[in-house]
Each structure stands twice: as C-alpha cells, then as structure tokens.
Coordinates of C-alpha atoms in Angstrom, one line a residue:
L258 CA 43.3 45.3 -31.6
F259 CA 42.0 43.7 -28.3
P260 CA 44.8 44.9 -26.1
Y261 CA 44.7 48.3 -27.4
T262 CA 40.9 48.7 -27.3
T263 CA 41.1 47.6 -23.6
L264 CA 43.9 49.9 -22.8
F265 CA 42.0 52.8 -24.7
R266 CA 38.8 52.0 -22.7
S267 CA 40.3 52.0 -19.2
Q268 CA 42.7 54.8 -19.5
V269 CA 40.8 57.3 -21.7
F270 CA 37.3 56.8 -21.4
G271 CA 37.5 56.3 -17.6
Q272 CA 38.8 59.8 -17.4
L273 CA 36.3 61.7 -19.6
P274 CA 34.1 62.7 -17.0
C275 CA 37.0 64.2 -15.1
L276 CA 38.3 66.0 -18.3
L277 CA 34.9 67.2 -19.6
S278 CA 32.7 68.1 -16.6
D279 CA 33.9 71.5 -15.3
G280 CA 36.8 72.3 -17.6
V281 CA 40.4 70.6 -17.8
T282 CA 42.3 72.5 -15.4
S283 CA 39.5 72.6 -12.5
I284 CA 39.3 69.1 -11.8
A285 CA 42.9 67.7 -11.7
P286 CA 46.4 68.8 -11.6
P287 CA 47.6 70.2 -14.9
S288 CA 50.3 67.4 -15.3
C289 CA 47.5 64.8 -14.8
N290 CA 45.4 66.4 -17.4
V291 CA 48.2 66.8 -20.0
K292 CA 49.0 63.1 -19.7
Y293 CA 45.3 62.0 -20.2
I294 CA 44.9 64.4 -23.1
L295 CA 48.1 62.9 -24.9
H296 CA 46.9 59.5 -24.2
F297 CA 43.6 60.5 -25.7
I298 CA 45.2 61.9 -28.9
F299 CA 47.6 58.9 -29.3
Y300 CA 44.8 56.3 -29.2
I301 CA 42.7 58.2 -31.4
F302 CA 45.6 58.4 -34.0
L303 CA 46.3 54.7 -33.4
F304 CA 42.8 53.8 -34.0
V305 CA 42.5 55.8 -37.3
V306 CA 45.8 54.2 -38.6
L307 CA 44.6 50.8 -37.9
L308 CA 41.4 51.4 -39.7
A309 CA 43.3 52.7 -42.7
I310 CA 45.4 49.6 -43.0
D311 CA 44.1 47.1 -45.7
T312 CA 43.0 43.5 -44.8
A313 CA 45.1 40.6 -45.4
P314 CA 44.5 39.1 -49.0
C315 CA 41.9 36.2 -48.8
Y316 CA 43.0 32.9 -49.8
D317 CA 39.6 31.7 -51.1
K318 CA 39.5 34.4 -53.9
A319 CA 39.8 33.0 -57.4
T320 CA 41.9 35.9 -58.3
H321 CA 44.6 34.4 -56.2
Y322 CA 44.5 31.2 -58.2
T323 CA 45.9 30.3 -61.5
I324 CA 43.1 28.8 -63.5
K325 CA 44.2 27.1 -66.6
E326 CA 41.7 26.5 -69.6
V327 CA 43.5 23.3 -70.7
W328 CA 41.3 20.9 -72.6
R329 CA 38.2 20.6 -74.6
M330 CA 35.8 17.6 -73.6
K331 CA 34.4 15.6 -76.5
Y332 CA 31.1 14.0 -76.6
S333 CA 31.5 10.4 -75.3
F334 CA 28.3 9.1 -73.7
P335 CA 24.7 10.0 -73.7
A336 CA 24.4 11.6 -70.2
F337 CA 27.4 13.9 -71.2
E338 CA 25.0 16.3 -72.9
N339 CA 23.0 16.6 -69.8
G340 CA 26.0 17.7 -67.6
F341 CA 27.4 14.5 -66.4
I342 CA 31.1 13.6 -66.2
R343 CA 32.4 10.0 -66.0
A344 CA 35.4 9.8 -63.4
A345 CA 37.4 7.0 -62.2
A346 CA 40.0 6.4 -59.4
A347 CA 42.3 3.6 -60.1
S348 CA 45.3 1.7 -58.6
P349 CA 47.3 0.1 -61.1
A350 CA 49.7 -2.8 -60.6
L351 CA 53.0 -1.3 -59.2
R352 CA 56.7 -2.3 -58.5
V353 CA 58.5 -0.1 -56.0
A354 CA 61.2 2.1 -57.9
D355 CA 60.5 0.7 -61.4
C356 CA 59.3 3.8 -63.1
T357 CA 59.3 2.0 -66.5
Y358 CA 56.9 -0.8 -65.4
N359 CA 54.7 1.7 -63.6
A360 CA 54.5 4.0 -66.4
D361 CA 53.5 1.0 -68.7
Q362 CA 50.7 -0.1 -66.2
I363 CA 49.4 3.5 -66.0
I364 CA 49.3 3.7 -69.8
G365 CA 47.5 0.5 -70.0
V366 CA 44.9 1.7 -67.4
M367 CA 44.5 5.1 -69.6
R368 CA 43.9 3.1 -72.7
E369 CA 41.4 0.8 -70.8
Y370 CA 39.2 3.5 -69.4
A371 CA 39.5 5.8 -72.3
E372 CA 37.6 3.0 -74.3
K373 CA 35.0 3.1 -71.4
N374 CA 34.6 6.9 -71.8
V375 CA 36.2 8.0 -68.7
Q376 CA 36.9 11.7 -68.8
L377 CA 38.8 12.2 -65.6
L378 CA 41.2 9.6 -64.2
C379 CA 42.9 9.9 -60.7
L380 CA 45.9 7.6 -59.8
P381 CA 47.6 7.2 -56.3
E382 CA 50.2 9.2 -54.6
F383 CA 53.6 8.3 -56.2
A384 CA 52.0 6.0 -58.7
L385 CA 55.0 6.5 -60.8
T386 CA 57.6 5.3 -58.2
G387 CA 55.6 3.8 -55.3
Y388 CA 55.0 5.4 -52.0
T389 CA 57.4 3.1 -50.1
C390 CA 60.7 4.0 -51.8
S391 CA 62.0 5.4 -48.5
D392 CA 65.6 6.7 -49.2
L393 CA 65.6 6.0 -52.8
F394 CA 63.6 9.2 -53.1
L395 CA 66.9 11.0 -52.6
Q396 CA 68.6 9.2 -55.5
D397 CA 69.0 11.2 -58.8
V398 CA 68.4 8.0 -60.8
L399 CA 64.9 7.5 -59.5
L400 CA 64.0 11.2 -60.1
K401 CA 65.2 11.3 -63.6
A402 CA 63.4 8.1 -64.3
A403 CA 60.2 9.5 -62.9
Q404 CA 60.3 12.5 -65.2
D405 CA 61.2 10.5 -68.2
S406 CA 58.3 8.1 -67.4
L407 CA 56.1 11.1 -67.1
R408 CA 56.9 12.4 -70.6
H409 CA 56.2 8.8 -71.8
I410 CA 52.7 8.8 -70.2
A411 CA 52.0 12.3 -71.6
A412 CA 52.8 11.3 -75.1
H413 CA 50.4 8.3 -74.7
S414 CA 47.7 10.4 -73.5
A415 CA 47.4 12.2 -77.0
G416 CA 44.1 11.8 -78.6
K417 CA 42.3 10.4 -75.4
N418 CA 39.4 12.4 -74.1
M419 CA 40.8 12.1 -70.6
L420 CA 42.3 14.5 -67.9
V421 CA 44.7 12.3 -65.8
F422 CA 46.4 12.9 -62.4
V423 CA 49.6 11.0 -61.7
G424 CA 51.4 11.1 -58.3
M425 CA 55.3 11.4 -58.5
P426 CA 58.3 13.0 -56.7
F427 CA 59.6 16.2 -58.3
M428 CA 62.8 18.3 -57.7
H429 CA 62.5 22.1 -58.0
K430 CA 65.4 24.4 -57.1
G431 CA 67.2 22.0 -54.9
K432 CA 63.9 20.9 -53.0
L433 CA 61.9 17.6 -53.3
F434 CA 58.2 17.9 -53.6
N435 CA 55.4 15.3 -53.6
V436 CA 53.2 16.4 -56.5
A437 CA 50.3 15.5 -58.6
A438 CA 51.0 15.7 -62.4
A439 CA 48.0 16.8 -64.6
I440 CA 48.1 15.4 -68.1
C441 CA 45.8 15.7 -71.0
D442 CA 45.9 15.2 -74.8
G443 CA 49.7 14.7 -75.0
R444 CA 50.6 17.6 -72.7
L445 CA 51.8 18.1 -69.1
L446 CA 49.4 20.8 -67.7
G447 CA 50.8 21.6 -64.3
L448 CA 52.1 20.1 -61.0
V449 CA 50.3 20.3 -57.7
P450 CA 52.4 19.9 -54.6
K451 CA 51.4 18.3 -51.4
K452 CA 51.1 21.2 -48.7
N453 CA 50.8 19.1 -45.6
I454 CA 53.7 16.7 -44.8
P455 CA 52.9 14.1 -42.2
N456 CA 55.6 13.3 -39.7
Y457 CA 54.0 11.4 -36.8
S458 CA 53.3 7.9 -36.0
E459 CA 54.2 5.6 -39.0
F460 CA 54.9 8.5 -41.2
Y461 CA 58.2 10.4 -41.7
E462 CA 57.9 12.3 -45.1
M463 CA 59.7 15.4 -43.7
R464 CA 62.8 13.3 -44.2
H465 CA 62.5 13.5 -47.8
F466 CA 59.9 16.3 -48.9
T467 CA 59.3 20.0 -48.5
P468 CA 55.8 21.3 -48.1
G469 CA 54.2 22.6 -51.2
M470 CA 54.0 26.4 -51.9
D471 CA 50.7 28.3 -52.4
E472 CA 51.9 30.6 -55.2
C473 CA 52.5 29.1 -58.7
V474 CA 56.0 29.1 -60.0
D475 CA 57.6 28.3 -63.2
T476 CA 59.4 25.0 -63.4
A477 CA 62.0 23.5 -65.8
L478 CA 59.4 21.3 -67.4
G479 CA 57.6 24.6 -68.8
V480 CA 54.6 24.3 -66.5
K481 CA 53.4 25.9 -63.3
L482 CA 54.0 24.3 -59.8
G483 CA 51.8 25.4 -56.9
S484 CA 48.7 24.4 -54.7
R485 CA 46.6 27.2 -56.0
L486 CA 46.4 25.6 -59.4
L487 CA 43.0 24.8 -60.8
F488 CA 42.1 23.2 -64.4
R489 CA 39.1 24.2 -66.2
C490 CA 37.6 22.6 -69.3
E491 CA 37.2 25.2 -72.3
N492 CA 33.8 24.1 -73.4
I493 CA 32.3 23.0 -70.0
E494 CA 32.3 26.1 -67.9
E495 CA 31.3 24.1 -64.8
L496 CA 34.0 21.7 -65.0
V497 CA 36.8 22.9 -62.8
V498 CA 39.2 20.5 -61.3
G499 CA 41.3 21.0 -58.2
A500 CA 43.8 18.5 -56.7
E501 CA 45.4 17.7 -53.2
I502 CA 47.3 14.8 -52.0
C503 CA 46.7 12.4 -49.2
E504 CA 47.3 14.1 -45.8
D505 CA 45.9 17.4 -47.2
V506 CA 42.3 16.1 -46.7
W507 CA 43.0 15.0 -43.1
V508 CA 44.1 18.5 -41.8
A509 CA 41.7 21.1 -40.3
C510 CA 41.6 23.3 -43.3
P511 CA 42.2 21.2 -46.4
P512 CA 43.3 22.9 -49.6
S513 CA 40.2 21.5 -51.2
T514 CA 38.2 24.0 -49.2
Y515 CA 39.9 26.9 -50.8
H516 CA 39.6 25.2 -54.1
A517 CA 36.0 24.9 -54.0
Q518 CA 35.7 28.5 -52.8
A519 CA 37.7 29.6 -56.0
G520 CA 35.3 27.6 -58.2
A521 CA 36.4 24.0 -58.1
T522 CA 33.5 21.6 -58.8
L523 CA 35.7 18.4 -58.8
I524 CA 38.5 17.5 -56.4
V525 CA 41.0 14.7 -57.0
N526 CA 43.0 13.1 -54.3
C527 CA 46.2 11.1 -55.1
S528 CA 46.8 9.3 -51.9
A529 CA 48.7 6.5 -50.1
S530 CA 46.7 6.0 -47.0
D531 CA 47.7 2.9 -45.1
E532 CA 45.5 0.5 -43.5
T533 CA 45.0 0.2 -39.7
T534 CA 41.9 -1.1 -37.7
G535 CA 38.9 0.7 -38.7
K536 CA 40.7 3.3 -40.7
D537 CA 38.5 2.4 -43.7
I538 CA 35.4 3.4 -42.1
Y539 CA 36.9 6.8 -41.1
R540 CA 38.4 7.3 -44.5
R541 CA 35.0 6.8 -46.3
A542 CA 33.3 9.1 -43.9
L543 CA 36.1 11.6 -44.3
I544 CA 35.9 11.8 -48.2
S545 CA 32.1 11.7 -48.3
G546 CA 31.9 14.2 -45.7
Q547 CA 34.3 16.5 -47.6
S548 CA 32.4 16.2 -50.8
A549 CA 29.3 17.4 -48.7
R550 CA 30.8 20.3 -47.2
L551 CA 32.2 21.5 -50.4
V552 CA 29.3 20.5 -52.6
C553 CA 31.5 18.8 -55.0
G554 CA 32.6 15.6 -56.6
Y555 CA 35.4 14.0 -54.9
I556 CA 37.7 11.4 -56.7
Y557 CA 40.0 9.6 -54.2
A558 CA 42.7 7.1 -55.4
N559 CA 44.6 5.1 -52.9
A560 CA 47.8 3.1 -53.0
G561 CA 47.3 -0.7 -53.0
E562 CA 48.9 -3.9 -53.8
G563 CA 52.6 -3.7 -54.9
E564 CA 53.7 -1.3 -52.3
S565 CA 56.4 -2.5 -49.8
T566 CA 55.0 -4.0 -46.6
Q567 CA 58.1 -3.5 -44.5
D568 CA 56.5 -0.7 -42.5
L569 CA 52.9 -0.2 -43.9
V570 CA 50.0 -2.0 -45.5
F571 CA 47.9 -0.5 -48.1
G572 CA 44.4 -1.6 -49.2
G573 CA 43.7 0.4 -52.3
Q574 CA 40.4 1.7 -51.0
N575 CA 39.3 4.0 -54.0
L576 CA 36.1 6.3 -53.8
V577 CA 34.0 8.6 -56.0
C578 CA 31.7 10.6 -54.0
E579 CA 29.2 13.4 -54.8
N580 CA 27.8 15.9 -52.4
G581 CA 27.8 13.5 -49.5
N582 CA 26.9 10.4 -51.5
V583 CA 29.4 7.4 -52.2
L584 CA 28.8 6.6 -55.9
S585 CA 31.4 4.0 -56.2
E586 CA 34.1 2.2 -53.8
T587 CA 36.5 -0.6 -54.5
R588 CA 37.1 -3.6 -52.4
R589 CA 40.1 -3.3 -50.2
F590 CA 43.3 -5.4 -50.7
K591 CA 42.6 -6.0 -54.3
N592 CA 43.8 -3.3 -57.0
G593 CA 40.6 -2.0 -58.6
T594 CA 39.0 0.9 -60.1
A595 CA 35.9 3.1 -58.8
I596 CA 33.9 4.5 -61.7
A597 CA 30.9 6.8 -61.5
E598 CA 29.0 9.5 -63.4
L599 CA 29.1 12.8 -61.6
D600 CA 26.2 15.4 -62.1
L601 CA 28.0 18.7 -62.6
Q602 CA 24.7 20.5 -63.2
R603 CA 23.4 19.3 -59.9
L604 CA 26.4 20.6 -58.1
V605 CA 26.4 24.1 -59.6
N606 CA 22.6 24.3 -58.9
E607 CA 22.9 23.3 -55.3
R608 CA 25.6 25.7 -54.8
R609 CA 23.5 28.6 -56.4
R610 CA 20.6 27.6 -54.1
M611 CA 22.9 27.6 -50.9
N612 CA 24.3 31.1 -51.9

C-alpha cells in the first residue's frame, strides 16, 4: 500500500485546492483538470478494492492446525492429580544405520521409564538410524528398515502410559523428510517433519532432505504428515504437545512459537546438535529462553555417543525446561536421561494472567 498511498497523496491531494477553490474549469486548463479528476477517481477505486480484499490467513490460529485427541493419561504418581506431568529426554545407545539394534535400545528405554511413570518421552533426531548416516539415507534398504523398526517400537508401546517421539527418515511421494514420529499405546499417531533444513558450515542436510510442509497430508502409513500437527490428551485438556526438530528452534521464527499460539503447552525437540566451543552454554540459554517466551514446557533430546565422529562430535546434552527454568539437564559426552515433573496448571494459569 505504501507506494500507492504516497502517489495518491502527491498527485491528488496536492491538487485539491486547485480543483475545489473556484470551480474546476476556472483554475486550470480543461485537459489538466480532466487528468486530475481521473487520477482521483482511480485511486479512490483502488483504495476501496484494497480495503475489500481479505487479509492473509494467520498461521497462529488453531483452526489451521490438525489437533488430534490421541490418548488418555492414566493415574501414575501422586502429583499427577494436581496437574503435573513427568517428562523425559533420553539419548539411547546407538549404532549408525543399524535400525534393529537402535529399535531394541529404544524399546528398552521405553520400558525402563514407563516403570518410572514417565508419561512423555522424547528421543533424538534420527534415533532409529543415527544422524550421521550421510548418503546411506538415500538407500531404500535403510528407509525400509527404519519403517519396519518403527512398527516394532509402536507395537511395544502398547499398554504403556507414555507418549513417545522418535526421530527417523521418511519417504513421501518421492521426497525424503526428516520427521519425528509420535507413538502411543501401540499406535503411530502422526509424523512431524523438520521445516528448517540447515545447509551451512558443517551441515549439508539439503543434500538428502526436503523441508517439511505446513499443511497436514495423508501418508501410506495411515497417519498425517505435517508441521501443524498437535497431540492433545483426551482426559487432560491442558496437555497439548507440539514437536519440532533441531534447527527449527535455532531460526528467527521457530515452529514452536506457532504451536504455542495454537494451544500447545509442551514442546518436544528431537535434536542432533553437534558440539563446538561454548555451544552448550548457548544451547542451554536457547532452550530455556524459548520455554520462557512461550510459557511452556520444553523437552529437548540430543544425539550422543554412538554417532560417527568423522565430521561431528555429539555430546548428548538433554534438557527439560519450564517457563525459563531448567528443571533437569544431563552431563555431556555421556548418554543419559533428563527427567522432570512439569506443572501444567502453572503454565495455563500464567498464560491466562498474561492474556
């Protein structure tokens, strides 16, 4: 609108005293007056048309999201009745491109933390295959093994009071996506793709992967694929979970910002963030700061020991944050699990107070 507004002001309003003072034809030649009158009519028409055009749809409206009521949370520990959720970020043992081994490790972690009443478990980016598979990601054998292992993990989640996010590669209509698969009670619930693919410095993910789409689309696995996919607990209205992957939280407008505006109270991040000097301090501030900006819980699981060190080193820094506070953090360079209890009622009340 700015160029049109400036032109309108300079060419029309500047001539109004001439046009309206003593009559149209007495101040200037007829051809001049006709030109200005036509300009005036044109810009008035343009202004009305622009006002009539609807604004672009807002990303942050929940109506543009697919929100799935996907699981019921069972009583598991005393604080649960008071609005607390026990969440964990884990880095299981891993072998690059060995999906069978990795799936067994993930199942073992699920079993261990289900016994500890963990209700939300986040695993690293490409936890099923390893982040450092490089061109093996282009092999059908690896992609099929990842899907087979995902089904195996989903089957072993049956009967467990836990929502699990697992990182893996996924092929859809000839394009390869980096996704977080949501699993609960024996079912695959959905696939959330990575939107922001890094292709700078030590990263070259664009060589293999396609940026994720916003809209949710159907897949051959019978579930939705899309970044605007939230997961809501049926019997706990406040428990709405959104997911993003690694680089997504490092950009200017992370998907988690829009997830929170659409109602998400917890954000999980399946990550493979390598180590450089001082990066752990920055990463810690980044995740805790994002949880403060969104007034949410943030569960961050990072790749650790077992990844190839040919190009990168991973420290397995896992974090659980709540509204700017780091509730739990693991030691670097040792695969571990960060566990904490998140106060959903506090988050909801704080958002209500701020709004």
